[in-house]
Tab-separated table of C-alpha atoms in Angstrom:
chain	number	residue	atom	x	y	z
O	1	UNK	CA	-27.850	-17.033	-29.649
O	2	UNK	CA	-30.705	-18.908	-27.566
O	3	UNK	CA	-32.366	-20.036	-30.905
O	4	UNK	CA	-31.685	-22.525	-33.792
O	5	UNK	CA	-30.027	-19.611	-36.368
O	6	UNK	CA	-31.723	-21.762	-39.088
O	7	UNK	CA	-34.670	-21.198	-38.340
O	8	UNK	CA	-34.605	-17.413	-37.452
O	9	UNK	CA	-35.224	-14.590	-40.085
O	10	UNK	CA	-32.155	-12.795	-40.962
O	11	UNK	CA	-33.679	-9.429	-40.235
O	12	UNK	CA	-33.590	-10.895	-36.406
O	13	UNK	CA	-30.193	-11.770	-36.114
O	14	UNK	CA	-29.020	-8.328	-35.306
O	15	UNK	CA	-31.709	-8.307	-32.528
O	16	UNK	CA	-30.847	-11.277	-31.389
O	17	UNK	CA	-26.793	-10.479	-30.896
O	18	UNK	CA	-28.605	-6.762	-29.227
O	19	UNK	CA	-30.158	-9.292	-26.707
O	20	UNK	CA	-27.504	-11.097	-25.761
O	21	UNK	CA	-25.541	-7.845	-25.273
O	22	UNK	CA	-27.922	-6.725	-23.424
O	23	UNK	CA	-27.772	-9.600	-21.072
O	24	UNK	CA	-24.109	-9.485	-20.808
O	25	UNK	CA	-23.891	-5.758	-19.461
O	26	UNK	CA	-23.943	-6.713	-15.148
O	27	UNK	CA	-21.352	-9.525	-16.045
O	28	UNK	CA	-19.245	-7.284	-17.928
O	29	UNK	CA	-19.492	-4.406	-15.791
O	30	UNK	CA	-18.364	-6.843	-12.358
O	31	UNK	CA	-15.826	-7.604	-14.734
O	32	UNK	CA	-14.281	-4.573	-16.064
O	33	UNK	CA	-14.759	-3.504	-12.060
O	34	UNK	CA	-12.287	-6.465	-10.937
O	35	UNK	CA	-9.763	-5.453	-13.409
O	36	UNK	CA	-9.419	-1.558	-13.343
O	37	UNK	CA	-11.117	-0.809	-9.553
O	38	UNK	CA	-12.626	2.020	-10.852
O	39	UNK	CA	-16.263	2.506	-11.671
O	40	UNK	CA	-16.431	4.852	-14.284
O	41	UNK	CA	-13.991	3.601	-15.590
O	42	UNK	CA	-14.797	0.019	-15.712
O	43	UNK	CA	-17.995	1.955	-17.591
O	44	UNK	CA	-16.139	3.549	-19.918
O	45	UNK	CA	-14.400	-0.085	-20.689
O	46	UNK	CA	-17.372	-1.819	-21.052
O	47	UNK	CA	-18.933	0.768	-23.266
O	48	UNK	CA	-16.190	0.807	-25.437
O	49	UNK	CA	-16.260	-2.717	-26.120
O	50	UNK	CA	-19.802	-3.230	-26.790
O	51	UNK	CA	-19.336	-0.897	-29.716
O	52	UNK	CA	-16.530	-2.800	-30.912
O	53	UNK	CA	-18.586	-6.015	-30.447
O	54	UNK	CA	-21.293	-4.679	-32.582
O	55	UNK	CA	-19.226	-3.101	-34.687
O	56	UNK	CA	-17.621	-7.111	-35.217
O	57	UNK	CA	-20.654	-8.747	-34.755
O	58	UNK	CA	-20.175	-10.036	-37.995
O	59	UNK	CA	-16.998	-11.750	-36.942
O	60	UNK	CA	-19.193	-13.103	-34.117
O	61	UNK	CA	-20.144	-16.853	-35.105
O	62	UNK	CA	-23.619	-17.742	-33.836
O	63	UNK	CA	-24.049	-21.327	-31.266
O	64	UNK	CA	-20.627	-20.224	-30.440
O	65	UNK	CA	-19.767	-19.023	-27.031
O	66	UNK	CA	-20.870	-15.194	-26.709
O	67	UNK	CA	-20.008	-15.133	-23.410
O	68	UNK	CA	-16.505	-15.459	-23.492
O	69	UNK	CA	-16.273	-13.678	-26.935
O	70	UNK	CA	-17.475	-10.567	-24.970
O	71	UNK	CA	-15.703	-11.038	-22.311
O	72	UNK	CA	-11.989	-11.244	-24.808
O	73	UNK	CA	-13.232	-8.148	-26.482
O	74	UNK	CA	-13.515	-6.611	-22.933
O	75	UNK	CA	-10.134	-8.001	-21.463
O	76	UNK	CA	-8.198	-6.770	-24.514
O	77	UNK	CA	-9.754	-3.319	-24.436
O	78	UNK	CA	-8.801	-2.892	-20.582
O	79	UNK	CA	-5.055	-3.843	-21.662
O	80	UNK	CA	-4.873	-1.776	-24.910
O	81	UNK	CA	-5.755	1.304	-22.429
O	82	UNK	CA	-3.638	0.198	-19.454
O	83	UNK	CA	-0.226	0.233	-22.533
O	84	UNK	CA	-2.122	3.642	-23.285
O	85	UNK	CA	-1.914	4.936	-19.676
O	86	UNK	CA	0.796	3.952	-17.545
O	87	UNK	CA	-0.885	5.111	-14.469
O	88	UNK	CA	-3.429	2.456	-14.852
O	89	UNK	CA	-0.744	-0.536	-13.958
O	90	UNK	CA	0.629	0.950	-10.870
O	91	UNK	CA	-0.928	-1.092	-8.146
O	92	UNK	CA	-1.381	1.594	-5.187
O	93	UNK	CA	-3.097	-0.289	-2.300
O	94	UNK	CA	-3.261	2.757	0.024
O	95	UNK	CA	-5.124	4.310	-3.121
O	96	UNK	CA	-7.149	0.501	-3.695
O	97	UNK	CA	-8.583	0.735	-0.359
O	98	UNK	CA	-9.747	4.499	-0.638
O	99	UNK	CA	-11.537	2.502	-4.030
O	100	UNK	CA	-13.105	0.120	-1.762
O	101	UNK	CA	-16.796	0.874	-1.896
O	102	UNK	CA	-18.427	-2.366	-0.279
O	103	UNK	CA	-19.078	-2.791	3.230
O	104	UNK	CA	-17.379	-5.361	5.173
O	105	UNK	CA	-19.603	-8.771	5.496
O	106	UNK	CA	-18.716	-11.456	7.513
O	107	UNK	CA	-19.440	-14.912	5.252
O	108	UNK	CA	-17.903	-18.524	6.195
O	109	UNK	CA	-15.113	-17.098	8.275
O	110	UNK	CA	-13.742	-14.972	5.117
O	111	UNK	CA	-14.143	-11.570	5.727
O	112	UNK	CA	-15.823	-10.438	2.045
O	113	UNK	CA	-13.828	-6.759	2.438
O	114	UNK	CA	-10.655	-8.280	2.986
O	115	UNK	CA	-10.724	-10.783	0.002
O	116	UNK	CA	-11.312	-7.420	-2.330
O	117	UNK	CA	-8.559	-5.992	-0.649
O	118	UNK	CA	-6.306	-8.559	-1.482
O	119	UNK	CA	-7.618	-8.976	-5.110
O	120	UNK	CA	-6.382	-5.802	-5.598
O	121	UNK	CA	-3.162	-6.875	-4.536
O	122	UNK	CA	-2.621	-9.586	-6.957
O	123	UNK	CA	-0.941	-9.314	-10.391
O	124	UNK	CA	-3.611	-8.524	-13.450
O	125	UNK	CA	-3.528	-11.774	-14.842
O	126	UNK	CA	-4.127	-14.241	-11.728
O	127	UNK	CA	-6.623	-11.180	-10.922
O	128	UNK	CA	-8.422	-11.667	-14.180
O	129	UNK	CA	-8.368	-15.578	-13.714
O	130	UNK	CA	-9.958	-15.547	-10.153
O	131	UNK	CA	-12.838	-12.758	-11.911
O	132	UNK	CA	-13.658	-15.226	-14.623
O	133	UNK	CA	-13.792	-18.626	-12.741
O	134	UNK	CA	-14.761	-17.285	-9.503
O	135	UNK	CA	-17.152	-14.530	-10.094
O	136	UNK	CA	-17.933	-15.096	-13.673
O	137	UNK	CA	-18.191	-19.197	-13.338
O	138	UNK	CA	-16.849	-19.511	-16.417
O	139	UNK	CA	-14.873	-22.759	-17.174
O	140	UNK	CA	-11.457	-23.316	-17.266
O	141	UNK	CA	-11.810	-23.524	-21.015
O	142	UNK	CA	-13.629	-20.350	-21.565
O	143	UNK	CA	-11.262	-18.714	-18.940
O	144	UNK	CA	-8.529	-19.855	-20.866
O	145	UNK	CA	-10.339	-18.482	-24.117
O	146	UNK	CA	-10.657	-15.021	-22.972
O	147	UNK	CA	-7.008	-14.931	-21.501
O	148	UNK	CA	-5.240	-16.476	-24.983
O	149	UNK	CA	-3.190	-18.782	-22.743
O	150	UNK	CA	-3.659	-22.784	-22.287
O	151	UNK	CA	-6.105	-24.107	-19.230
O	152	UNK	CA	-2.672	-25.262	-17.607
O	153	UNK	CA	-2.007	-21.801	-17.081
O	154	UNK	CA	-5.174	-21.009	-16.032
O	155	UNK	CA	-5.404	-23.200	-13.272
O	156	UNK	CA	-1.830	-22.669	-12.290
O	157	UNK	CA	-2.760	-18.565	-12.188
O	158	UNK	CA	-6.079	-19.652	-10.151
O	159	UNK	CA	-4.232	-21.903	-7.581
O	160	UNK	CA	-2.013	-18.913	-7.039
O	161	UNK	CA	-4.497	-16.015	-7.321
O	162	UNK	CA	-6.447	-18.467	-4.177
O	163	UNK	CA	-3.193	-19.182	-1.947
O	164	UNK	CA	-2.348	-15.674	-2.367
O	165	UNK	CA	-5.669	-14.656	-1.110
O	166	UNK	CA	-5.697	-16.616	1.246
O	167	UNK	CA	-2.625	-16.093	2.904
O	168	UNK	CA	-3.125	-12.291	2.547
O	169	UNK	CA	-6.188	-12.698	4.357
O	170	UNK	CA	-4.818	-14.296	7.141
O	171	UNK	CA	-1.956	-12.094	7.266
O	172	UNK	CA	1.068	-13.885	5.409
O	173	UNK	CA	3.576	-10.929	3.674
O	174	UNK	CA	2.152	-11.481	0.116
O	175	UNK	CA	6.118	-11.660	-1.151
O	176	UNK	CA	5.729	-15.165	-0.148
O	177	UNK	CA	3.341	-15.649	-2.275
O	178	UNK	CA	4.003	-15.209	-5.373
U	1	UNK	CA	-30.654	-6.009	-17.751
U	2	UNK	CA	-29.514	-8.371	-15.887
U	3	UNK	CA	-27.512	-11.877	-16.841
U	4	UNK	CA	-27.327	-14.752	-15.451
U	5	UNK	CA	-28.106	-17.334	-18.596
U	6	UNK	CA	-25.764	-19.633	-17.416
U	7	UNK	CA	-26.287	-21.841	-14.273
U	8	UNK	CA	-22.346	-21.659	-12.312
U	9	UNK	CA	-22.121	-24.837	-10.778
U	10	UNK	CA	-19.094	-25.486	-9.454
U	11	UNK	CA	-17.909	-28.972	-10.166
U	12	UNK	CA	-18.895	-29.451	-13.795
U	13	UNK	CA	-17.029	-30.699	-16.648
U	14	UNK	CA	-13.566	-28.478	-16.953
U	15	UNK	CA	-14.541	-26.388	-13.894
U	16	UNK	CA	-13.237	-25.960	-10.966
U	17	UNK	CA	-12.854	-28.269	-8.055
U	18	UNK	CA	-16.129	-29.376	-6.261
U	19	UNK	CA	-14.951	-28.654	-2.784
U	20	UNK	CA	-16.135	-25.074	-0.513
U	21	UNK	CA	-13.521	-22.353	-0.931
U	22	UNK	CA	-14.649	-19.351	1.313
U	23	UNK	CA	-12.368	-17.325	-1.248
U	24	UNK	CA	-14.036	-18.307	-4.290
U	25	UNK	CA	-17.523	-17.790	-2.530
U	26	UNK	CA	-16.435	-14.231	-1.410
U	27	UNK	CA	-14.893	-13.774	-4.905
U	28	UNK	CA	-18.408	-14.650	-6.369
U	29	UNK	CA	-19.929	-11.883	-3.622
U	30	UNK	CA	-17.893	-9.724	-4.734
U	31	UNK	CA	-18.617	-10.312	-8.273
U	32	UNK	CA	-22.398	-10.495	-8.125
U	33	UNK	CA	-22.360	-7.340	-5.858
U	34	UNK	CA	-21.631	-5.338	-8.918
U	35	UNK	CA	-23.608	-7.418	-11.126
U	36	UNK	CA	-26.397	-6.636	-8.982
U	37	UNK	CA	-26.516	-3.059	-9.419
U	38	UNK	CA	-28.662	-1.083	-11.216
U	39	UNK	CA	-27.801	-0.374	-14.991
U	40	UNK	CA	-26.742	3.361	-15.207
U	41	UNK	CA	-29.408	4.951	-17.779
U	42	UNK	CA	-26.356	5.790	-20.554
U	43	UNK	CA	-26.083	1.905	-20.572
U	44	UNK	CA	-29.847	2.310	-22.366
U	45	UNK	CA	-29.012	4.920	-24.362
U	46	UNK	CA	-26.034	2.703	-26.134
U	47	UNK	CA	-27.835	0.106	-26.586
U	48	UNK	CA	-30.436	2.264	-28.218
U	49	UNK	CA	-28.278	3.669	-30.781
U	50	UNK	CA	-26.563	0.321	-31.251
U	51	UNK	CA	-28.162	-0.509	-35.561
U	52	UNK	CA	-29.102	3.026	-36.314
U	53	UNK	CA	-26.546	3.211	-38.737
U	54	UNK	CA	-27.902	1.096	-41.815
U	55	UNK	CA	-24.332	1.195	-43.732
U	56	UNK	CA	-23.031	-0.998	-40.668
U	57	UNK	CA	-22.418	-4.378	-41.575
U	58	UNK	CA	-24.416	-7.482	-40.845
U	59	UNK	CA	-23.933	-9.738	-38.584
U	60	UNK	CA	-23.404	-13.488	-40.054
């Protein structure tokens, strides 16, 4: 979507919207990790909605923000399996930290290990937020995009998602939260 | 296969707050940590199927 779509050949586009998949996959992949905790799952998710991107690619306007298109197709996918699976929307932290993969690092007094651990902890859509803004620097107004919900909510959910974090880390009872 | 088209500067016009959060910065390790990682080959092999089909439809 790099290019002036006026002045491409037709017979391009479809390479073109390939490309930008392409691109996408790491970002969609740390994604669809954030949301589920589980890698082949989180696979499986992002798998499953590249097909149904290119499968809708005509639906896809181009100049207009592929990014967070992908990233709605994604979102909605992970929730359409989660109402599929029930298991999926248990939050089990004893089972999240058995997830936990990464080592600890030690980075401006934040202990990297403990923020995932928290993340975890946090209800899916202040999780999803935090993932969007904060790992996937997208804007409030993209973040709000991929959600469906107005960019009051999303920075109310972010402000949240952070003092929740944040007091987890230092060891407040999360029910205080909220 | 890797992504990163869009510079994430915090700060900008409708994003968040200029100031240091440790969180967000260990959010965005956590993130890019992933990111990061090698493609798993099956990624390929999607992509390489992805058009075969000629009765799919176009994009616009």
């Amino acid at each position: 979507m790099g290019e002036d779509p006026s002045t491409a050949p037709a017979d391009a586009e479809p390479l073109d919207f390939r490309d930008d998949l392409v691109a996408l996959i790491p970002a969609l992949r740390a994604f669809a990790r954030g949301l589920c905790r589980d890698r082949v799952f989180a696979d499986d998710l992002v798998q499953e909605a590249m097909m149904r991107a290119w499968a809708s690619r005509h639906t896809y306007t181009p100049g207009t923000n592929f990014r967070a298109w992908m990233f709605k197709i994604l979102r909605n996918h992970f929730y359409t399996a989660v109402r599929k699976n029930n298991r999926l929307t248990s939050w089990d932290p004893e089972a999240a930290e058995r997830i936990l993969v990464q080592e600890p690092t030690q980075e401006n007094g934040i202990n990297v290990d403990d923020v995932s651990k928290a993340m975890l902890k946090l209800p899916a859509q202040q999780r999803e937020i935090l993932l969007l803004i904060a790992g996937a620097g997208l804007s409030y107004e993209e973040a709000a995009e991929v959600a469906g919900c107005n960019i009051g909510t999303v920075k109310s959910r972010l402000n949240r998602g952070r003092v929740a974090i944040k007091q987890m880390v230092e060891g407040a009872p999360p029910e205080l939260v909220g | 296969m890797t992504e990163r088209k869009q510079p994430k500067e915090k700060g900008s016009k409708d994003g968040p707050p200029m100031a240091f959060d440790p969180v967000e910065a260990a959010l965005r390790q956590i993130f890019d940590d992933v990111a990061s990682e090698d493609v798993p080959a099956d990624f390929a092999d999607l992509v390489a199927k992805l058009g075969k089909n000629p009765n799919e439809p176009k994009a616009k």
